[in-house]
XYZ file of C-alpha atoms in Angstrom:
475
model
C -36.936 40.546 -10.690
C -35.082 43.747 -9.805
C -31.440 43.631 -10.853
C -29.083 46.828 -9.453
C -25.345 47.952 -8.824
C -24.100 49.035 -5.929
C -20.694 49.979 -3.686
C -20.450 48.525 0.090
C -17.627 48.634 2.237
C -17.028 45.535 4.475
C -13.738 44.551 6.947
C -12.479 41.238 6.468
C -9.610 39.215 7.647
C -7.300 36.837 4.966
C -3.870 35.067 4.498
C -2.129 36.265 1.770
C 0.816 34.128 0.722
C 3.960 36.651 0.211
C 6.710 36.075 -1.654
C 8.372 36.634 1.954
C 5.997 34.420 3.892
C 6.636 31.376 1.745
C 10.150 32.064 2.322
C 9.593 32.279 5.701
C 7.497 28.926 5.405
C 10.929 27.398 3.250
C 13.629 28.541 5.341
C 11.665 27.110 8.537
C 11.540 23.523 6.995
C 15.081 23.535 5.727
C 17.541 21.210 7.441
C 20.743 22.854 8.581
C 23.310 22.158 5.986
C 20.130 23.553 2.858
C 19.947 26.729 4.647
C 23.461 26.973 4.695
C 23.572 26.519 1.315
C 20.859 29.414 0.281
C 22.543 31.796 2.802
C 25.683 31.560 0.499
C 23.285 32.095 -2.290
C 21.745 34.959 -0.847
C 25.032 36.887 -0.006
C 25.855 36.430 -3.408
C 22.598 37.851 -5.614
C 22.153 40.558 -2.517
C 24.952 43.212 -2.503
C 23.046 44.733 0.929
C 23.965 41.435 2.550
C 27.188 40.436 4.712
C 28.999 38.756 6.949
C 29.745 40.202 10.491
C 33.392 41.509 10.581
C 35.337 40.383 13.472
C 35.186 42.084 16.638
C 38.406 43.991 17.306
C 39.339 41.810 20.485
C 39.098 38.587 17.663
C 41.435 40.248 15.778
C 44.342 40.842 17.897
C 43.501 37.636 19.530
C 44.512 36.053 15.828
C 46.892 38.367 15.688
C 48.519 37.032 18.199
C 48.492 33.573 17.202
C 49.708 34.088 13.863
C 52.651 35.928 16.130
C 53.349 32.422 17.949
C 53.156 30.362 14.981
C 55.645 32.512 13.255
C 57.465 32.516 16.190
C 58.041 28.553 16.406
C 59.275 28.713 12.536
C 61.883 31.057 13.013
C 64.921 29.421 12.389
C 69.144 30.280 12.263
C 71.415 28.558 10.378
C 72.949 26.573 13.192
C 69.446 24.962 13.528
C 69.854 23.321 9.647
C 70.995 19.945 8.812
C 74.447 19.638 8.236
C 73.950 18.242 4.782
C 77.471 17.476 3.866
C 77.559 14.890 6.861
C 73.653 14.164 5.912
C 74.913 13.076 2.531
C 78.373 10.746 3.382
C 75.865 9.342 6.232
C 75.416 6.381 3.166
C 71.743 6.525 3.623
C 69.855 7.175 0.386
C 67.237 9.734 1.038
C 63.905 8.019 -0.143
C 64.966 4.888 1.633
C 63.095 4.527 5.300
C 64.432 1.829 7.024
C 62.038 -1.012 8.412
C 61.907 0.184 11.732
C 61.147 4.001 10.440
C 56.975 4.307 11.162
C 55.342 5.331 7.750
C 51.951 7.958 7.710
C 49.483 6.322 6.349
C 48.735 7.688 2.689
C 45.618 9.615 1.625
C 44.683 6.768 -0.962
C 44.009 4.607 2.242
C 40.691 7.277 2.465
C 39.785 7.780 -0.452
C 36.141 6.296 -1.395
C 36.056 3.491 -3.678
C 34.372 5.301 -6.785
C 34.847 2.560 -9.911
C 31.987 1.276 -11.524
C 31.151 -2.238 -12.285
C 32.158 -1.454 -15.753
C 35.497 -0.732 -15.066
C 35.785 -3.414 -12.494
C 34.572 -5.420 -15.449
C 36.636 -4.162 -18.248
C 39.877 -4.046 -16.241
C 39.394 -8.089 -15.989
C 38.311 -8.128 -19.499
C 42.144 -7.027 -20.731
C 43.730 -9.554 -18.314
C 41.431 -12.588 -20.103
C 41.532 -11.569 -23.927
C 44.251 -10.095 -26.386
C 42.114 -10.352 -29.343
C 40.868 -7.170 -30.517
C 37.829 -8.011 -31.974
C 37.172 -10.555 -28.897
C 37.902 -7.524 -26.796
C 35.295 -5.514 -28.789
C 32.756 -8.113 -27.842
C 33.337 -8.476 -24.291
C 33.073 -4.415 -23.861
C 29.725 -4.769 -25.900
C 28.599 -7.397 -23.636
C 30.119 -5.299 -20.712
C 28.233 -1.912 -21.602
C 24.797 -3.694 -22.030
C 25.066 -5.084 -18.409
C 22.627 -2.880 -16.535
C 23.341 -1.604 -12.435
C 21.893 -5.419 -11.171
C 24.520 -7.354 -12.864
C 22.372 -8.319 -15.644
C 22.557 -8.700 -19.466
C 19.960 -6.623 -20.948
C 20.703 -7.692 -24.675
C 20.335 -11.261 -26.501
C 22.950 -12.748 -28.078
C 21.415 -12.544 -31.186
C 21.722 -8.726 -30.638
C 25.242 -8.429 -29.188
C 26.173 -10.987 -32.977
C 24.721 -8.122 -35.037
C 26.039 -5.493 -33.530
C 29.370 -6.440 -33.258
C 29.717 -8.381 -36.520
C 30.459 -11.678 -34.584
C 29.226 -15.369 -35.053
C 26.928 -16.117 -32.202
C 28.531 -19.119 -31.038
C 31.676 -16.752 -30.256
C 29.787 -14.317 -28.207
C 28.272 -16.723 -26.593
C 32.017 -18.153 -25.563
C 32.913 -14.434 -24.575
C 29.635 -14.415 -22.771
C 30.366 -17.628 -20.620
C 34.514 -15.421 -20.254
C 32.644 -12.602 -18.843
C 30.319 -14.485 -16.301
C 33.242 -16.220 -14.900
C 34.295 -12.813 -13.375
C 33.971 -10.931 -9.739
C 31.737 -10.356 -8.893
C 29.944 -13.875 -8.836
C 27.214 -14.422 -11.132
C 27.577 -11.256 -13.086
C 26.376 -10.854 -16.431
C 23.015 -13.788 -15.944
C 20.416 -13.233 -18.505
C 17.815 -14.241 -15.204
C 17.971 -15.054 -11.569
C 18.323 -19.046 -12.167
C 21.293 -18.760 -14.516
C 23.203 -16.058 -11.926
C 22.297 -18.286 -8.903
C 23.534 -21.460 -11.312
C 26.584 -19.348 -11.806
C 27.089 -18.457 -7.987
C 26.685 -22.585 -7.639
C 29.117 -23.414 -9.920
C 32.046 -20.797 -9.141
C 31.868 -21.914 -5.257
C 32.747 -25.372 -6.502
C 31.886 -26.753 -3.033
C 30.545 -30.437 -2.197
C 27.926 -29.195 0.000
C 27.038 -31.864 2.905
C 23.907 -31.312 5.311
C 24.300 -31.523 8.517
C 22.782 -35.286 9.968
C 21.302 -36.003 6.349
C 22.099 -38.776 3.900
C 21.198 -37.412 0.665
C 23.542 -38.528 -2.105
C 24.257 -35.180 -4.244
C 23.138 -32.393 -2.517
C 24.451 -29.907 -5.037
C 22.295 -31.845 -7.534
C 19.040 -30.653 -5.235
C 20.856 -27.540 -4.758
C 20.434 -27.287 -8.757
C 17.362 -28.664 -9.242
C 15.298 -26.426 -6.958
C 17.351 -23.071 -8.831
C 16.017 -24.555 -11.834
C 12.615 -25.874 -11.100
C 11.372 -25.148 -7.983
C 12.221 -20.793 -6.999
C 8.421 -19.752 -6.941
C 7.931 -22.770 -4.117
C 10.733 -21.698 -2.555
C 9.469 -18.097 -2.174
C 5.962 -19.780 -1.086
C 7.487 -21.389 1.401
C 6.629 -24.960 0.179
C 9.259 -26.913 1.216
C 7.271 -30.077 1.444
C 5.921 -29.613 -1.805
C 9.710 -29.645 -3.050
C 10.351 -32.421 -0.867
C 7.943 -34.992 -2.495
C 9.121 -33.330 -6.155
C 12.399 -34.117 -5.756
C 12.035 -37.379 -3.862
C 13.833 -35.963 -0.708
C 13.221 -35.051 2.570
C 12.031 -31.818 4.148
C 14.999 -31.142 6.348
C 17.319 -31.149 3.001
C 15.117 -29.058 1.025
C 15.426 -26.301 3.446
C 19.037 -26.814 4.073
C 19.212 -26.486 0.707
C 17.199 -22.998 0.409
C 19.597 -21.853 3.096
C 22.548 -22.184 0.963
C 21.017 -20.307 -2.463
C 19.809 -17.459 -0.236
C 23.543 -17.218 0.379
C 24.073 -16.141 -3.200
C 23.069 -12.739 -4.371
C 20.561 -11.817 -6.106
C 21.908 -8.779 -7.817
C 25.711 -9.507 -8.083
C 26.075 -5.563 -9.606
C 24.095 -3.519 -6.588
C 28.280 -3.513 -4.853
C 29.135 -0.988 -7.319
C 27.868 2.716 -8.699
C 26.078 3.182 -6.129
C 25.204 6.672 -4.702
C 27.868 8.074 -2.254
C 27.308 7.700 1.294
C 25.763 10.435 2.671
C 26.156 11.231 6.550
C 23.474 13.243 8.452
C 24.879 16.339 10.224
C 22.548 17.095 13.524
C 20.622 20.121 13.349
C 19.834 20.078 17.510
C 22.433 18.598 19.516
C 20.836 17.670 23.148
C 23.579 17.765 26.326
C 22.347 17.060 30.017
C 23.989 19.265 31.996
C 23.344 18.983 36.379
C 20.708 17.156 35.471
C 19.479 19.767 33.019
C 18.634 18.951 28.986
C 20.734 21.675 26.951
C 19.629 22.597 23.708
C 22.715 23.672 20.696
C 21.727 24.494 17.344
C 24.344 23.550 14.867
C 23.509 25.697 11.863
C 26.783 27.164 11.974
C 25.742 30.180 9.533
C 27.501 33.416 9.944
C 25.924 36.616 11.829
C 24.449 38.500 8.733
C 23.944 42.023 8.821
C 23.273 45.399 6.312
C 26.206 46.229 4.797
C 26.425 50.001 6.031
C 28.003 51.067 3.124
C 25.272 50.973 0.432
C 23.076 52.691 3.535
C 25.491 56.053 3.124
C 25.671 55.908 -0.735
C 22.632 55.923 -1.195
C 22.234 59.292 0.436
C 22.781 61.115 -3.242
C 21.507 58.431 -5.437
C 18.440 59.493 -7.700
C 15.159 58.038 -6.835
C 15.848 54.608 -9.503
C 18.728 53.545 -7.372
C 17.100 54.033 -3.995
C 14.131 52.170 -4.845
C 16.030 49.319 -5.728
C 18.040 49.575 -2.636
C 14.998 50.124 -0.726
C 13.801 46.662 -1.866
C 17.293 44.425 -1.279
C 17.306 45.954 1.858
C 13.804 44.916 2.830
C 14.863 41.586 1.398
C 17.644 41.242 3.480
C 16.265 41.980 7.014
C 13.267 39.427 6.196
C 15.699 37.184 5.468
C 17.753 37.608 9.177
C 14.113 37.684 10.569
C 13.466 34.802 9.415
C 16.207 32.454 9.808
C 16.002 33.872 13.761
C 12.641 32.924 13.845
C 13.557 29.507 12.307
C 15.842 29.558 15.421
C 13.115 30.997 17.728
C 11.143 27.579 16.197
C 12.862 25.129 16.296
C 14.438 25.320 20.228
C 10.892 25.734 21.183
C 9.752 22.779 19.524
C 12.831 20.760 20.912
C 11.633 22.044 24.280
C 8.070 21.170 24.306
C 9.431 17.311 22.703
C 11.691 17.005 25.746
C 9.328 18.217 27.948
C 6.838 15.328 26.705
C 9.817 12.341 25.556
C 11.761 13.044 28.951
C 11.554 9.202 29.856
C 13.034 8.782 26.505
C 16.059 11.001 27.283
C 16.639 9.924 30.981
C 16.331 5.871 30.069
C 16.710 5.219 26.451
C 14.920 4.378 23.663
C 12.799 1.887 24.825
C 10.816 4.831 26.974
C 9.563 6.160 24.263
C 5.957 7.410 24.397
C 3.549 7.901 22.166
C 3.101 11.854 20.785
C 1.313 13.643 18.234
C 2.028 17.175 16.398
C -1.070 18.272 17.845
C -0.184 17.933 21.392
C 3.267 20.154 20.277
C 1.411 22.235 18.824
C -1.474 22.989 21.614
C 1.361 23.937 24.120
C 3.610 26.159 22.425
C 0.046 27.841 21.051
C 0.943 27.256 17.312
C -0.652 25.777 14.251
C 0.059 22.052 13.814
C 1.264 22.397 9.776
C 4.749 24.713 12.121
C 5.222 21.625 14.107
C 5.683 20.021 10.844
C 7.495 22.428 9.105
C 9.842 22.530 11.996
C 10.596 18.482 12.436
C 11.226 18.096 8.369
C 14.374 16.560 7.139
C 15.921 17.456 11.114
C 18.141 15.433 12.806
C 18.819 15.849 16.879
C 22.108 14.263 18.225
C 20.873 12.512 21.929
C 22.890 11.058 24.249
C 21.500 7.378 22.923
C 22.298 8.507 19.294
C 21.586 10.527 15.905
C 17.331 10.664 15.797
C 15.153 12.033 13.092
C 12.907 14.919 14.968
C 9.806 13.215 13.197
C 10.704 9.582 14.901
C 9.735 11.122 18.738
C 6.144 11.749 17.109
C 4.798 7.905 16.995
C 1.215 6.438 17.157
C 0.833 3.387 19.742
C -1.658 1.015 21.783
C -4.063 1.237 24.578
C -1.618 -0.450 27.561
C -3.290 -2.682 30.438
C -2.387 0.821 32.562
C -3.963 3.273 30.551
C -0.998 4.631 29.225
C -0.332 4.244 25.605
C 2.894 2.232 24.530
C 4.145 3.754 21.686
C 4.474 1.607 18.069
C 8.107 1.389 18.212
C 8.333 -0.208 21.495
C 5.692 -2.845 20.577
C 7.753 -3.295 17.398
C 10.529 -4.041 19.546
C 8.627 -6.609 22.164
C 7.343 -8.392 18.685
C 11.584 -8.343 17.122
C 12.505 -9.786 20.415
C 9.595 -12.482 21.194
C 9.833 -14.105 17.857
C 13.968 -14.116 18.201
C 13.962 -15.866 21.418
C 11.257 -18.509 19.814
C 11.504 -22.247 19.692
C 12.369 -21.699 15.608
C 11.007 -25.762 14.971
C 7.199 -24.172 16.764
C 7.348 -20.246 16.043
C 4.540 -18.369 17.577
C 1.490 -17.774 15.100
C 0.454 -13.427 15.210
C -2.748 -14.643 17.443
C 0.291 -16.009 19.720
C 2.243 -12.924 19.812
C -0.457 -11.114 20.641
C -1.740 -13.318 23.606
C 1.786 -12.782 24.728
C 1.814 -9.217 24.846
C -1.673 -9.252 26.553
C -0.068 -11.099 29.126
C 2.400 -8.096 29.285
C 0.434 -5.344 29.840
C -0.200 -4.081 25.542
C -3.416 -5.084 24.067
C -2.989 -5.161 20.474
C -5.004 -7.294 18.005
C -3.688 -10.369 15.838
C -4.218 -7.754 12.512
C -1.605 -4.941 13.998
C 0.802 -7.762 15.209
C 0.916 -9.115 11.770
C 1.155 -5.453 9.951
C 4.082 -4.434 12.348
C 6.006 -7.698 11.586
C 5.148 -6.752 7.834
C 7.059 -3.503 8.449
C 9.966 -5.337 9.696
C 10.473 -7.538 7.159
C 9.650 -10.721 8.827
C 8.126 -13.499 7.575
C 4.973 -15.482 8.658
C 5.455 -18.132 11.241
C 4.856 -20.896 8.067
C 7.444 -19.338 6.353
C 9.759 -19.671 9.769
C 9.520 -22.705 10.802
C 12.641 -25.429 10.701
C 11.759 -28.705 10.011
């Protein structure tokens, strides 16, 4: 076998992921808020970038508004109060008459940031005075997790605080009497039992003669929670010597308890969605508005003039910074253009949705939009990622317009969201004593022109967190 070395020239096309291309891809999939943060950071890091100054007309308009504002605030001495007459009126300056309408304090609009531990310690200090018992209570409160359950044992708490276990038990009983009900429990059964005791209600079941309904609820909590989860009400009735109706109503009361009493405290602050796109109907046509609110970026003219007399190293640095700034500006403009085109294609395919509402949502794939725009499917995916649109029917995720579907009797596809809506409405109208099975739901949908299998109905029902017919049955 003969081996030889040689040189050969050939031409080929390859896609190289340059840093600029990666930045453009990243900018395309950013939401408006994230893009604003990125632009602010880029302005701080790149001295060549700056925001465009206001035009002379805008400056003149702002100066005119400031002049009008100053003229309104100019006063003379005759406009001031007669202070002697004011104080001789006999009115306390800090007093407001009952008829005076006070403005609401800003404290009413401040979000509640009290943690679960702070809420419990406040009640602890109002309930105990002895310092050693306060130390035990603070230790136990510190061992309560975010769900409201005690994560340590009585023995561990006694060793950590140097107190006897019976005293720790008494302090724990006090903590368990605090708000929210069920706090400080060691397991689910204890949590539900505490809430049952704190409610202190004489439960009376409708049309059912049971001597002690609270005793039935307590027994179900202590011995039959697994059967409750499985919906085996008949088995519970046999074991407790009650009727199925009494067991079901007892379970309804148990389900009204909070299994995680601590989740109302210490949660993440509410996050608000800022739509990236707004679609409005004007004269029968839809207008697309981008809500990026970005400043108009330009290249600083100062560095262009200063670089003329600079050395080669400085010129190279400035050139690199200018290229980075130009590429950032182009990437932002390309993002705007792509987002507008994708939104126009979505409106084209989902026109019935924008005309009549969410019930007219049709099946749509990203490949359809990509083929119409003659771009790659991954570009559509990035353009719709983490973005929301404000429509006449509310705020929706751009991804929600791309949905799979099932075959309709007329040959058109029906979006899965519409099928789920039909299933939810049918279950909502069913007879609770004779709930519809998955097969019955599939048969009704077929009569309405929607052909789905029983398995598909079961899958959609589970995605909506709706129980099976055996667990929805009322006795």
